Amino acid sequence: MADALKIGIAGLGTVGASLVRIIQQKSNELAVTCGRPITITAVSARDKSRDRGIDLSAVIWFDRPEELAEKGDIDVFVELMGGAEGAANISVRAALQRGLHVVTANKALLAYHGVELATIAEEKGALLNFEAAVAGGIPVIKALRESLTGNAVSRIYGIMNGTCNYILTKMEKEGLSFAECLKEAQRLGYAEADPAFDIEGNDTAHKLSILTTLAFGNKIAADDIYLEGITNISIEDIHAAAELGYRIKLLGVAQRTDTGIEQRVHPTMVPVDSVIAQVDGVTNAVAIESDVLGELLMVGPGAGGNATASSVLGDIADIAKSQPGAQRVPVLGHPASALEPYRKAQMQSHEGGYFIRLTVLDRTGVFASVATRMAENNISLESIVQRSKQHLAPSHHQTIILVTHATMEESVRKAVASIKSEGYLFGEPQVIRIERPKEEG
Ligand SMILES: NC(=O)C1=CN([C@@H]2O[C@H](COP(=O)(O)OP(=O)(O)OC[C@H]3O[C@@H](n4cnc5c(N)ncnc54)[C@H](O)[C@@H]3O)[C@@H](O)[C@H]2O)C=CC1
Ligand SMILES: N[C@@H](CC=O)C(=O)O
């Protein structure tokens, strides 16, 4: 049997501790499948004394991850700390500069430094693997980077954040509050160290930016994504969506348009009978539409220690099985030097269906005025209903719910602005985009 693959792990939190446990429990099977043992020789984490339920007696402890990357007796540096800057960024760079292979689950790091890191890896002939960075246990990176070679991708969309999907599902099915659901997601190890990254949509945006680059061959453009999180979604929206035959999901969508690539992350209404609407809890789903294959939908656990460690381990096993000096698959699917500048499609040009919920004064003429403002902006309505006794609205108010046919974002924004200027609105209008799978489009 070949020499052991020596790995050093920086970060022993939810994912790092799961990874250590799995490698230790499955060492014999791994040695057989990979053709060589996988040995954890060194680790680094902030708290040396914490009981993680794993055996670290035979490993060397580095207080600083940078030192592990620079000096550790390792073949692979596994980064499981998180954060786009600081220790993660410095240590991954140092490891690659040293010619070490790197495995990371850190989407924030890749979203902001992925192209530079891929450039260093490719110059050094090192592997930089990051399957766990997008959609946890779903092998979507490998699918896009390798299996779909030769396919021209037209759209990728999906549920890419387990925390948000868990919250939306629990709110709908168990009637729990947003805060209670988030707390539970944190307890289960799904949320980011700062959960604002989950609920404000940034985490989905980081993941989407990576998929966009793999699919379309542009430089990563994480700051060029239209972004809305789920903090504004109320139980009233969830119920109204259900009555209309939709469910609300936080989707990341990237699609090729005539004017460039559109990247957007926002709460989205999906038809209740679509597969993606059935994806509940921490489960993620990624749909890829391409010319040769058609639609590929991948569904699986999107967060949590084991789901994520499974992908990290798969990346480590790929390194164990790789031959030194063999041709490498480019880190981002295309050689880093060949990535094109990102051509951004403006959100105003987005075309799709919209759900609009307005709380208005219960006054003669308001309903007609809302319908007129829509017509003036050439917005064709699938339905418009007026309701009283919505518990959010005071007694002298009513709720108007509109669903549009496919229309331009710019028209919807203009119509909503003109409704706001009429003076009969109570609170902010709620606008939720509707996304339909290809066959239902
Ligand atoms: N938890 C999940 O479900 C998933 C997490 N990820 C990513 O995996 C990475 C790790 O996530 P978790 O394990 O959930 O995080 P965590 O917060 O549970 O663990 C992070 C670990 O890194 C250590 N650490 C952080 N900064 C450090 C520093 N400067 N020096 C030494 N140690 C440091 C902490 O002490 C802790 O042991 C993150 O990039 C996260 O975005 C990716 C997919 C799913
Ligand atoms: N916080 C993330 C973890 C996985 O990427 C999520 O909830 O999806």
Short mmCIF file of C-alpha atoms and ligand atoms in Angstrom, two decimals:
data_model
loop_
_atom_site.label_atom_id
_atom_site.label_comp_id
_atom_site.label_asym_id
_atom_site.label_seq_id
_atom_site.Cartn_x
_atom_site.Cartn_y
_atom_site.Cartn_z
CA MET A 1 0.00 0.00 0.00
CA ALA A 2 1.17 3.55 -0.80
CA ASP A 3 2.26 6.00 1.91
CA ALA A 4 -0.46 7.57 4.04
CA LEU A 5 -1.94 10.88 2.92
CA LYS A 6 -1.16 13.27 5.78
CA ILE A 7 -3.80 15.88 6.45
CA GLY A 8 -3.88 18.91 8.74
CA ILE A 9 -7.25 20.31 9.76
CA ALA A 10 -7.75 23.96 10.74
CA GLY A 11 -11.09 24.42 12.52
CA LEU A 12 -12.67 21.81 14.78
CA GLY A 13 -16.23 23.10 15.02
CA THR A 14 -19.37 21.43 13.65
CA VAL A 15 -17.76 20.30 10.40
CA GLY A 16 -14.16 19.77 11.58
CA ALA A 17 -15.16 17.57 14.52
CA SER A 18 -17.49 15.50 12.30
CA LEU A 19 -14.71 15.05 9.78
CA VAL A 20 -12.24 13.81 12.40
CA ARG A 21 -14.84 11.39 13.79
CA ILE A 22 -15.66 9.93 10.36
CA ILE A 23 -12.02 9.55 9.32
CA GLN A 24 -11.20 7.82 12.60
CA GLN A 25 -14.24 5.53 12.46
CA LYS A 26 -13.74 4.55 8.82
CA SER A 27 -9.94 4.43 8.59
CA ASN A 28 -9.81 0.84 7.33
CA GLU A 29 -12.45 1.28 4.60
CA LEU A 30 -10.87 4.57 3.52
CA ALA A 31 -7.44 2.97 3.17
CA VAL A 32 -8.91 0.32 0.89
CA THR A 33 -11.01 2.68 -1.27
CA CYS A 34 -8.29 5.30 -1.58
CA GLY A 35 -5.43 2.82 -1.97
CA ARG A 36 -3.63 4.46 0.96
CA PRO A 37 -4.42 5.39 4.55
CA ILE A 38 -5.64 8.89 5.38
CA THR A 39 -3.95 10.13 8.55
CA ILE A 40 -4.72 13.27 10.51
CA THR A 41 -1.29 14.44 11.61
CA ALA A 42 -2.02 17.98 12.80
CA VAL A 43 -4.89 20.26 13.77
CA SER A 44 -5.50 23.86 14.74
CA ALA A 45 -8.48 25.40 16.56
CA ARG A 46 -9.05 28.15 19.06
CA ASP A 47 -10.00 26.10 22.10
CA LYS A 48 -7.58 23.31 22.97
CA SER A 49 -9.40 22.17 26.09
CA ARG A 50 -12.93 21.75 24.66
CA ASP A 51 -14.30 18.20 24.70
CA ARG A 52 -15.32 17.46 21.11
CA GLY A 53 -15.81 13.74 21.62
CA ILE A 54 -12.89 12.95 19.29
CA ASP A 55 -9.48 11.48 19.94
CA LEU A 56 -6.74 14.04 19.26
CA SER A 57 -4.04 12.36 21.36
CA ALA A 58 -1.85 11.41 18.38
CA VAL A 59 -1.98 14.71 16.49
CA ILE A 60 0.22 17.77 16.69
CA TRP A 61 -1.64 20.87 17.83
CA PHE A 62 -0.87 24.23 16.21
CA ASP A 63 -2.18 27.32 17.98
CA ARG A 64 -2.14 29.28 14.75
CA PRO A 65 -3.64 27.87 11.53
CA GLU A 66 -1.12 29.91 9.52
CA GLU A 67 1.68 27.99 11.22
CA LEU A 68 0.02 24.67 10.44
CA ALA A 69 -0.22 25.71 6.77
CA GLU A 70 3.39 26.89 6.66
CA LYS A 71 5.16 24.26 8.73
CA GLY A 72 2.90 21.26 9.35
CA ASP A 73 4.13 17.87 8.18
CA ILE A 74 1.12 17.47 5.89
CA ASP A 75 0.15 16.83 2.25
CA VAL A 76 -3.28 18.44 2.47
CA PHE A 77 -4.42 21.52 4.37
CA VAL A 78 -8.13 21.27 5.26
CA GLU A 79 -9.64 24.67 6.07
CA LEU A 80 -12.83 24.49 8.16
CA MET A 81 -12.71 27.78 10.06
CA GLY A 82 -14.83 30.07 7.90
CA GLY A 83 -14.62 33.76 7.00
CA ALA A 84 -13.45 35.42 3.81
CA GLU A 85 -10.55 37.22 5.49
CA GLY A 86 -8.13 36.64 8.33
CA ALA A 87 -6.80 33.21 9.26
CA ALA A 88 -8.69 31.31 6.55
CA ASN A 89 -7.48 33.53 3.73
CA ILE A 90 -3.89 33.74 4.98
CA SER A 91 -3.47 30.05 5.76
CA VAL A 92 -5.08 28.75 2.53
CA ARG A 93 -2.82 31.05 0.50
CA ALA A 94 0.23 29.92 2.48
CA ALA A 95 -0.62 26.25 1.99
CA LEU A 96 -1.09 26.65 -1.77
CA GLN A 97 2.13 28.69 -2.08
CA ARG A 98 3.86 25.79 -0.41
CA GLY A 99 2.42 23.47 -3.07
CA LEU A 100 0.10 21.70 -0.62
CA HIS A 101 -3.33 20.55 -1.76
CA VAL A 102 -6.20 22.37 -0.05
CA VAL A 103 -9.73 21.30 0.79
CA THR A 104 -12.16 23.91 2.09
CA ALA A 105 -15.88 24.27 2.83
CA ASN A 106 -15.54 28.05 2.95
CA LYS A 107 -17.83 29.66 0.37
CA ALA A 108 -17.21 33.20 1.64
CA LEU A 109 -13.47 32.77 1.06
CA LEU A 110 -14.01 31.41 -2.46
CA ALA A 111 -16.61 34.05 -3.33
CA TYR A 112 -14.11 36.83 -2.62
CA HIS A 113 -10.72 35.25 -3.29
CA GLY A 114 -11.53 32.17 -5.38
CA VAL A 115 -9.95 33.40 -8.60
CA GLU A 116 -6.65 34.40 -6.93
CA LEU A 117 -6.55 31.12 -5.00
CA ALA A 118 -7.31 29.10 -8.13
CA THR A 119 -4.50 30.96 -9.92
CA ILE A 120 -1.99 30.04 -7.20
CA ALA A 121 -3.20 26.41 -7.13
CA GLU A 122 -2.90 26.09 -10.90
CA GLU A 123 0.58 27.65 -10.92
CA LYS A 124 1.73 25.29 -8.18
CA GLY A 125 0.04 22.19 -9.62
CA ALA A 126 -1.92 21.83 -6.38
CA LEU A 127 -5.53 20.79 -6.00
CA LEU A 128 -8.02 23.18 -4.43
CA ASN A 129 -11.21 21.22 -3.74
CA PHE A 130 -14.38 22.75 -2.31
CA GLU A 131 -17.33 20.43 -2.84
CA ALA A 132 -18.72 21.21 0.63
CA ALA A 133 -18.80 24.96 -0.05
CA VAL A 134 -22.06 24.76 -2.01
CA ALA A 135 -25.16 22.84 -0.93
CA GLY A 136 -23.41 20.79 1.79
CA GLY A 137 -23.55 17.12 0.88
CA ILE A 138 -24.81 17.51 -2.71
CA PRO A 139 -22.01 16.87 -5.24
CA VAL A 140 -22.92 19.89 -7.37
CA ILE A 141 -19.37 21.18 -7.86
CA LYS A 142 -18.21 17.92 -9.37
CA ALA A 143 -21.36 17.77 -11.53
CA LEU A 144 -20.74 21.23 -12.99
CA ARG A 145 -16.96 21.03 -13.15
CA GLU A 146 -16.66 17.54 -14.57
CA SER A 147 -19.85 15.66 -15.42
CA LEU A 148 -21.50 18.47 -17.44
CA THR A 149 -18.43 19.29 -19.54
CA GLY A 150 -19.66 20.15 -23.06
CA ASN A 151 -23.07 21.31 -21.85
CA ALA A 152 -24.00 24.98 -22.31
CA VAL A 153 -25.79 25.93 -19.11
CA SER A 154 -28.70 28.37 -19.46
CA ARG A 155 -29.95 28.55 -15.85
CA ILE A 156 -29.05 27.31 -12.39
CA TYR A 157 -31.39 27.81 -9.50
CA GLY A 158 -31.97 26.26 -6.15
CA ILE A 159 -32.31 26.20 -2.42
CA MET A 160 -28.73 26.62 -1.25
CA ASN A 161 -29.10 27.54 2.38
CA GLY A 162 -30.22 24.91 4.86
CA THR A 163 -30.85 27.37 7.68
CA CYS A 164 -33.33 29.46 5.67
CA ASN A 165 -35.12 26.44 4.28
CA TYR A 166 -35.34 24.99 7.77
CA ILE A 167 -36.81 28.25 9.11
CA LEU A 168 -39.37 28.65 6.29
CA THR A 169 -40.45 25.00 6.62
CA LYS A 170 -40.83 25.13 10.40
CA MET A 171 -42.74 28.42 10.27
CA GLU A 172 -45.17 26.95 7.75
CA LYS A 173 -45.58 23.45 9.14
CA GLU A 174 -45.26 23.98 12.87
CA GLY A 175 -46.36 27.59 13.22
CA LEU A 176 -43.16 28.48 15.11
CA SER A 177 -41.80 32.04 15.12
CA PHE A 178 -38.88 33.08 12.96
CA ALA A 179 -36.69 33.58 16.05
CA GLU A 180 -37.49 30.13 17.48
CA CYS A 181 -36.69 28.42 14.16
CA LEU A 182 -33.40 30.26 13.78
CA LYS A 183 -32.34 29.32 17.30
CA GLU A 184 -33.03 25.66 16.55
CA ALA A 185 -31.07 25.84 13.26
CA GLN A 186 -28.13 27.25 15.22
CA ARG A 187 -28.38 24.51 17.82
CA LEU A 188 -28.31 21.88 15.07
CA GLY A 189 -25.10 23.33 13.62
CA TYR A 190 -26.68 24.55 10.35
CA ALA A 191 -26.18 28.31 10.73
CA GLU A 192 -23.05 30.33 10.03
CA ALA A 193 -21.05 31.71 12.96
CA ASP A 194 -22.91 34.96 12.23
CA PRO A 195 -26.42 33.81 11.21
CA ALA A 196 -27.08 37.15 9.51
CA PHE A 197 -25.15 35.65 6.59
CA ASP A 198 -27.85 32.98 6.31
CA ILE A 199 -31.03 34.96 6.83
CA GLU A 200 -29.94 38.05 4.89
CA GLY A 201 -29.12 35.88 1.88
CA ASN A 202 -25.33 36.50 1.76
CA ASP A 203 -24.47 32.82 2.21
CA THR A 204 -26.70 31.87 -0.72
CA ALA A 205 -25.11 34.67 -2.74
CA HIS A 206 -21.60 33.37 -1.99
CA LYS A 207 -22.62 29.89 -3.14
CA LEU A 208 -24.43 31.19 -6.20
CA SER A 209 -21.41 33.24 -7.30
CA ILE A 210 -19.28 30.07 -7.27
CA LEU A 211 -21.84 28.08 -9.28
CA THR A 212 -22.20 30.94 -11.78
CA THR A 213 -18.47 30.88 -12.46
CA LEU A 214 -18.42 27.11 -12.89
CA ALA A 215 -21.44 27.26 -15.21
CA PHE A 216 -20.72 30.36 -17.29
CA GLY A 217 -16.93 30.76 -17.12
CA ASN A 218 -16.92 34.33 -15.78
CA LYS A 219 -14.82 35.73 -12.94
CA ILE A 220 -16.57 35.33 -9.59
CA ALA A 221 -18.84 38.33 -9.00
CA ALA A 222 -20.25 37.93 -5.49
CA ASP A 223 -20.98 41.64 -5.06
CA ASP A 224 -22.96 41.82 -8.31
CA ILE A 225 -25.88 39.76 -7.05
CA TYR A 226 -29.33 41.16 -6.41
CA LEU A 227 -29.89 40.26 -2.76
CA GLU A 228 -32.91 39.93 -0.48
CA GLY A 229 -33.04 37.68 2.57
CA ILE A 230 -35.97 36.10 4.37
CA THR A 231 -36.22 38.39 7.41
CA ASN A 232 -39.15 40.18 5.82
CA ILE A 233 -41.22 37.06 5.17
CA SER A 234 -44.21 36.79 7.47
CA ILE A 235 -46.52 33.92 8.24
CA GLU A 236 -49.20 35.91 6.34
CA ASP A 237 -47.08 35.69 3.16
CA ILE A 238 -46.57 31.96 3.67
CA HIS A 239 -50.33 31.43 4.08
CA ALA A 240 -51.24 33.69 1.16
CA ALA A 241 -48.75 31.81 -1.03
CA ALA A 242 -50.29 28.48 -0.01
CA GLU A 243 -53.80 29.70 -0.87
CA LEU A 244 -52.58 30.67 -4.32
CA GLY A 245 -50.86 27.31 -4.91
CA TYR A 246 -47.28 28.33 -4.10
CA ARG A 247 -44.67 27.84 -1.40
CA ILE A 248 -41.99 30.35 -0.46
CA LYS A 249 -38.33 29.34 -0.72
CA LEU A 250 -35.13 31.37 -0.61
CA LEU A 251 -33.72 30.73 -4.08
CA GLY A 252 -30.44 31.59 -5.71
CA VAL A 253 -30.84 31.95 -9.46
CA ALA A 254 -28.25 32.54 -12.18
CA GLN A 255 -29.31 32.67 -15.79
CA ARG A 256 -27.97 33.69 -19.14
CA THR A 257 -29.96 36.54 -20.72
CA ASP A 258 -29.54 38.61 -23.89
CA THR A 259 -27.84 41.37 -21.89
CA GLY A 260 -25.55 39.27 -19.66
CA ILE A 261 -25.74 36.95 -16.67
CA GLU A 262 -28.51 37.61 -14.17
CA GLN A 263 -27.65 36.62 -10.58
CA ARG A 264 -30.25 37.02 -7.87
CA VAL A 265 -31.06 35.74 -4.39
CA HIS A 266 -34.51 36.40 -2.95
CA PRO A 267 -37.54 34.77 -1.36
CA THR A 268 -39.39 33.16 -4.22
CA MET A 269 -42.81 31.62 -4.73
CA VAL A 270 -42.59 28.24 -6.46
CA PRO A 271 -45.61 26.21 -7.63
CA VAL A 272 -46.68 23.86 -4.85
CA ASP A 273 -46.61 20.86 -7.19
CA SER A 274 -43.03 21.51 -8.39
CA VAL A 275 -40.31 19.25 -7.00
CA ILE A 276 -38.43 22.19 -5.49
CA ALA A 277 -41.51 23.18 -3.46
CA GLN A 278 -41.38 19.78 -1.73
CA VAL A 279 -37.80 20.30 -0.55
CA ASP A 280 -38.15 20.84 3.17
CA GLY A 281 -36.05 21.49 6.25
CA VAL A 282 -32.28 21.55 5.96
CA THR A 283 -32.45 19.82 2.56
CA ASN A 284 -31.06 21.74 -0.41
CA ALA A 285 -31.84 21.38 -4.11
CA VAL A 286 -29.96 22.63 -7.15
CA ALA A 287 -31.44 22.56 -10.66
CA ILE A 288 -29.16 22.95 -13.68
CA GLU A 289 -30.66 23.53 -17.14
CA SER A 290 -28.35 22.86 -20.06
CA ASP A 291 -28.55 22.18 -23.79
CA VAL A 292 -27.38 18.58 -23.99
CA LEU A 293 -28.65 17.07 -20.74
CA GLY A 294 -31.82 19.13 -20.21
CA GLU A 295 -32.73 19.65 -16.56
CA LEU A 296 -30.73 18.03 -13.79
CA LEU A 297 -32.11 18.33 -10.27
CA MET A 298 -29.96 17.35 -7.32
CA VAL A 299 -31.53 17.15 -3.85
CA GLY A 300 -29.85 16.30 -0.55
CA PRO A 301 -28.72 17.41 2.91
CA GLY A 302 -27.48 20.99 2.64
CA ALA A 303 -25.91 21.67 6.04
CA GLY A 304 -24.84 20.06 9.29
CA GLY A 305 -21.71 18.30 10.45
CA ASN A 306 -22.04 14.95 8.72
CA ALA A 307 -23.50 16.22 5.41
CA THR A 308 -20.69 18.73 5.05
CA ALA A 309 -17.95 16.42 6.27
CA SER A 310 -19.11 13.86 3.70
CA SER A 311 -18.25 16.27 0.88
CA VAL A 312 -14.98 17.32 2.54
CA LEU A 313 -14.00 13.68 2.85
CA GLY A 314 -14.88 13.04 -0.80
CA ASP A 315 -12.50 15.87 -1.76
CA ILE A 316 -9.74 14.42 0.43
CA ALA A 317 -10.28 10.96 -1.09
CA ASP A 318 -9.96 12.44 -4.60
CA ILE A 319 -6.57 13.83 -3.60
CA ALA A 320 -5.51 10.51 -2.08
CA LYS A 321 -6.35 8.78 -5.36
CA SER A 322 -4.81 11.42 -7.65
CA GLN A 323 -1.49 10.69 -9.32
CA PRO A 324 1.36 13.20 -8.77
CA GLY A 325 1.98 15.21 -11.94
CA ALA A 326 -1.33 14.13 -13.52
CA GLN A 327 -3.39 16.63 -15.53
CA ARG A 328 -5.60 18.57 -13.10
CA VAL A 329 -9.20 19.66 -13.71
CA PRO A 330 -9.14 23.48 -13.50
CA VAL A 331 -10.21 24.60 -10.04
CA LEU A 332 -13.15 26.68 -11.30
CA GLY A 333 -13.96 24.51 -14.28
CA HIS A 334 -12.04 26.81 -16.64
CA PRO A 335 -8.37 27.77 -16.20
CA ALA A 336 -8.30 30.77 -13.86
CA SER A 337 -6.44 32.83 -16.51
CA ALA A 338 -9.22 32.16 -19.05
CA LEU A 339 -12.16 33.35 -16.93
CA GLU A 340 -14.08 36.15 -18.66
CA PRO A 341 -15.05 39.44 -17.02
CA TYR A 342 -18.54 39.21 -15.54
CA ARG A 343 -21.23 40.75 -17.76
CA LYS A 344 -24.05 41.74 -15.43
CA ALA A 345 -27.69 41.74 -16.52
CA GLN A 346 -29.54 44.50 -14.67
CA MET A 347 -32.24 43.41 -12.23
CA GLN A 348 -34.67 45.97 -13.71
CA SER A 349 -34.70 43.85 -16.86
CA HIS A 350 -35.65 40.68 -14.99
CA GLU A 351 -38.85 39.20 -16.34
CA GLY A 352 -41.12 36.95 -14.31
CA GLY A 353 -44.29 36.67 -12.28
CA TYR A 354 -44.81 38.70 -9.10
CA PHE A 355 -46.91 38.37 -5.94
CA ILE A 356 -47.74 41.76 -4.45
CA ARG A 357 -49.46 42.14 -1.07
CA LEU A 358 -50.75 45.59 -0.16
CA THR A 359 -52.42 46.73 3.04
CA VAL A 360 -54.63 49.65 2.07
CA LEU A 361 -57.19 52.00 3.59
CA ASP A 362 -60.70 50.55 3.34
CA ARG A 363 -61.93 53.37 1.09
CA THR A 364 -63.96 53.54 -2.11
CA GLY A 365 -61.79 53.71 -5.22
CA VAL A 366 -58.62 52.18 -3.76
CA PHE A 367 -59.08 48.80 -5.43
CA ALA A 368 -59.75 50.49 -8.79
CA SER A 369 -56.71 52.74 -8.32
CA VAL A 370 -54.42 49.77 -7.68
CA ALA A 371 -55.73 48.04 -10.82
CA THR A 372 -55.23 51.25 -12.82
CA ARG A 373 -51.61 51.73 -11.66
CA MET A 374 -50.90 48.17 -12.81
CA ALA A 375 -52.53 48.72 -16.19
CA GLU A 376 -50.66 52.01 -16.70
CA ASN A 377 -47.41 50.06 -16.39
CA ASN A 378 -48.58 47.36 -18.81
CA ILE A 379 -48.73 44.75 -16.09
CA SER A 380 -51.10 41.92 -16.90
CA LEU A 381 -52.72 40.39 -13.82
CA GLU A 382 -53.32 36.71 -13.27
CA SER A 383 -55.44 37.55 -10.21
CA ILE A 384 -56.34 40.43 -7.91
CA VAL A 385 -58.29 39.87 -4.72
CA GLN A 386 -59.35 42.11 -1.89
CA ARG A 387 -59.69 40.77 1.62
CA SER A 388 -60.87 42.13 4.88
CA LYS A 389 -60.20 40.70 8.34
CA GLN A 390 -56.49 40.04 7.74
CA HIS A 391 -55.22 40.07 11.28
CA LEU A 392 -52.19 42.19 10.40
CA ALA A 393 -54.36 44.99 9.09
CA PRO A 394 -56.21 47.36 11.44
CA SER A 395 -60.01 47.24 11.18
CA HIS A 396 -60.29 50.16 8.74
CA HIS A 397 -57.76 48.55 6.38
CA GLN A 398 -57.99 45.83 3.77
CA THR A 399 -55.48 43.57 2.07
CA ILE A 400 -55.13 43.44 -1.70
CA ILE A 401 -53.21 40.54 -3.19
CA LEU A 402 -52.09 40.64 -6.81
CA VAL A 403 -50.41 37.96 -8.90
CA THR A 404 -48.99 39.13 -12.21
CA HIS A 405 -48.28 37.31 -15.42
CA ALA A 406 -44.65 37.48 -16.62
CA THR A 407 -43.67 41.12 -16.49
CA MET A 408 -40.56 43.33 -16.22
CA GLU A 409 -39.12 44.14 -12.78
CA GLU A 410 -38.87 47.78 -13.85
CA SER A 411 -42.63 47.93 -14.50
CA VAL A 412 -43.42 46.40 -11.12
CA ARG A 413 -41.12 48.85 -9.33
CA LYS A 414 -42.75 51.80 -11.13
CA ALA A 415 -46.28 50.57 -10.39
CA VAL A 416 -45.48 50.00 -6.70
CA ALA A 417 -43.82 53.43 -6.42
CA SER A 418 -46.87 55.09 -7.91
CA ILE A 419 -49.21 53.15 -5.57
CA LYS A 420 -47.05 54.29 -2.63
CA SER A 421 -47.43 57.91 -3.68
CA GLU A 422 -51.26 57.66 -3.57
CA GLY A 423 -51.35 57.86 0.23
CA TYR A 424 -53.71 54.94 0.89
CA LEU A 425 -51.03 52.32 1.76
CA PHE A 426 -50.47 51.06 5.30
CA GLY A 427 -46.88 49.89 5.79
CA GLU A 428 -44.56 48.67 3.03
CA PRO A 429 -45.87 46.65 0.08
CA GLN A 430 -44.67 43.05 0.04
CA VAL A 431 -43.31 41.96 -3.35
CA ILE A 432 -42.25 38.35 -3.90
CA ARG A 433 -41.01 37.04 -7.24
CA ILE A 434 -42.40 33.85 -8.73
CA GLU A 435 -40.11 31.27 -10.35
CA ARG A 436 -41.36 28.37 -12.42
CA PRO A 437 -39.47 25.23 -13.40
CA LYS A 438 -38.67 25.05 -17.14
CA GLU A 439 -41.48 22.72 -18.16
CA GLU A 440 -44.03 24.93 -16.40
CA GLY A 441 -42.43 28.22 -17.53
N1 LIG B 1 -22.03 23.96 9.45
C1 LIG B 1 -22.44 23.67 8.21
O1 LIG B 1 -23.51 23.06 8.01
C2 LIG B 1 -21.62 24.04 7.04
C3 LIG B 1 -20.50 24.81 7.15
N2 LIG B 1 -19.77 25.15 6.04
C4 LIG B 1 -18.57 25.93 6.19
O2 LIG B 1 -17.60 25.17 6.90
C5 LIG B 1 -16.76 26.02 7.67
C6 LIG B 1 -16.82 25.60 9.12
O3 LIG B 1 -18.15 25.68 9.56
P1 LIG B 1 -18.59 25.17 11.02
O4 LIG B 1 -17.86 23.95 11.36
O5 LIG B 1 -20.06 25.16 11.00
O6 LIG B 1 -18.09 26.38 11.90
P2 LIG B 1 -17.86 26.41 13.48
O7 LIG B 1 -18.00 27.82 13.89
O8 LIG B 1 -18.67 25.38 14.15
O9 LIG B 1 -16.33 25.98 13.63
C7 LIG B 1 -15.26 26.78 13.23
C8 LIG B 1 -13.99 26.30 13.91
O10 LIG B 1 -12.91 27.08 13.42
C9 LIG B 1 -12.14 27.53 14.54
N3 LIG B 1 -11.53 28.81 14.17
C10 LIG B 1 -12.15 29.89 13.67
N4 LIG B 1 -11.25 30.87 13.47
C11 LIG B 1 -10.06 30.39 13.88
C12 LIG B 1 -8.75 30.92 13.97
N5 LIG B 1 -8.48 32.15 13.57
N6 LIG B 1 -7.78 30.13 14.44
C13 LIG B 1 -8.02 28.87 14.83
N7 LIG B 1 -9.24 28.30 14.78
C14 LIG B 1 -10.24 29.06 14.32
C15 LIG B 1 -13.12 27.65 15.67
O11 LIG B 1 -12.43 27.60 16.90
C16 LIG B 1 -13.98 26.42 15.42
O12 LIG B 1 -13.33 25.28 15.94
C17 LIG B 1 -17.27 27.44 7.39
O13 LIG B 1 -16.56 27.98 6.32
C18 LIG B 1 -18.73 27.21 6.98
O14 LIG B 1 -19.24 28.24 6.18
C19 LIG B 1 -20.10 24.70 4.80
C20 LIG B 1 -21.19 23.93 4.61
C21 LIG B 1 -22.07 23.57 5.70
N1 LIG B 2 -25.15 28.02 7.04
C1 LIG B 2 -25.16 27.22 5.87
C2 LIG B 2 -24.27 26.03 6.08
C3 LIG B 2 -23.97 25.34 4.83
O1 LIG B 2 -23.47 25.88 3.88
C4 LIG B 2 -26.56 26.75 5.56
O2 LIG B 2 -27.42 26.89 6.42
O3 LIG B 2 -26.78 26.26 4.45
#
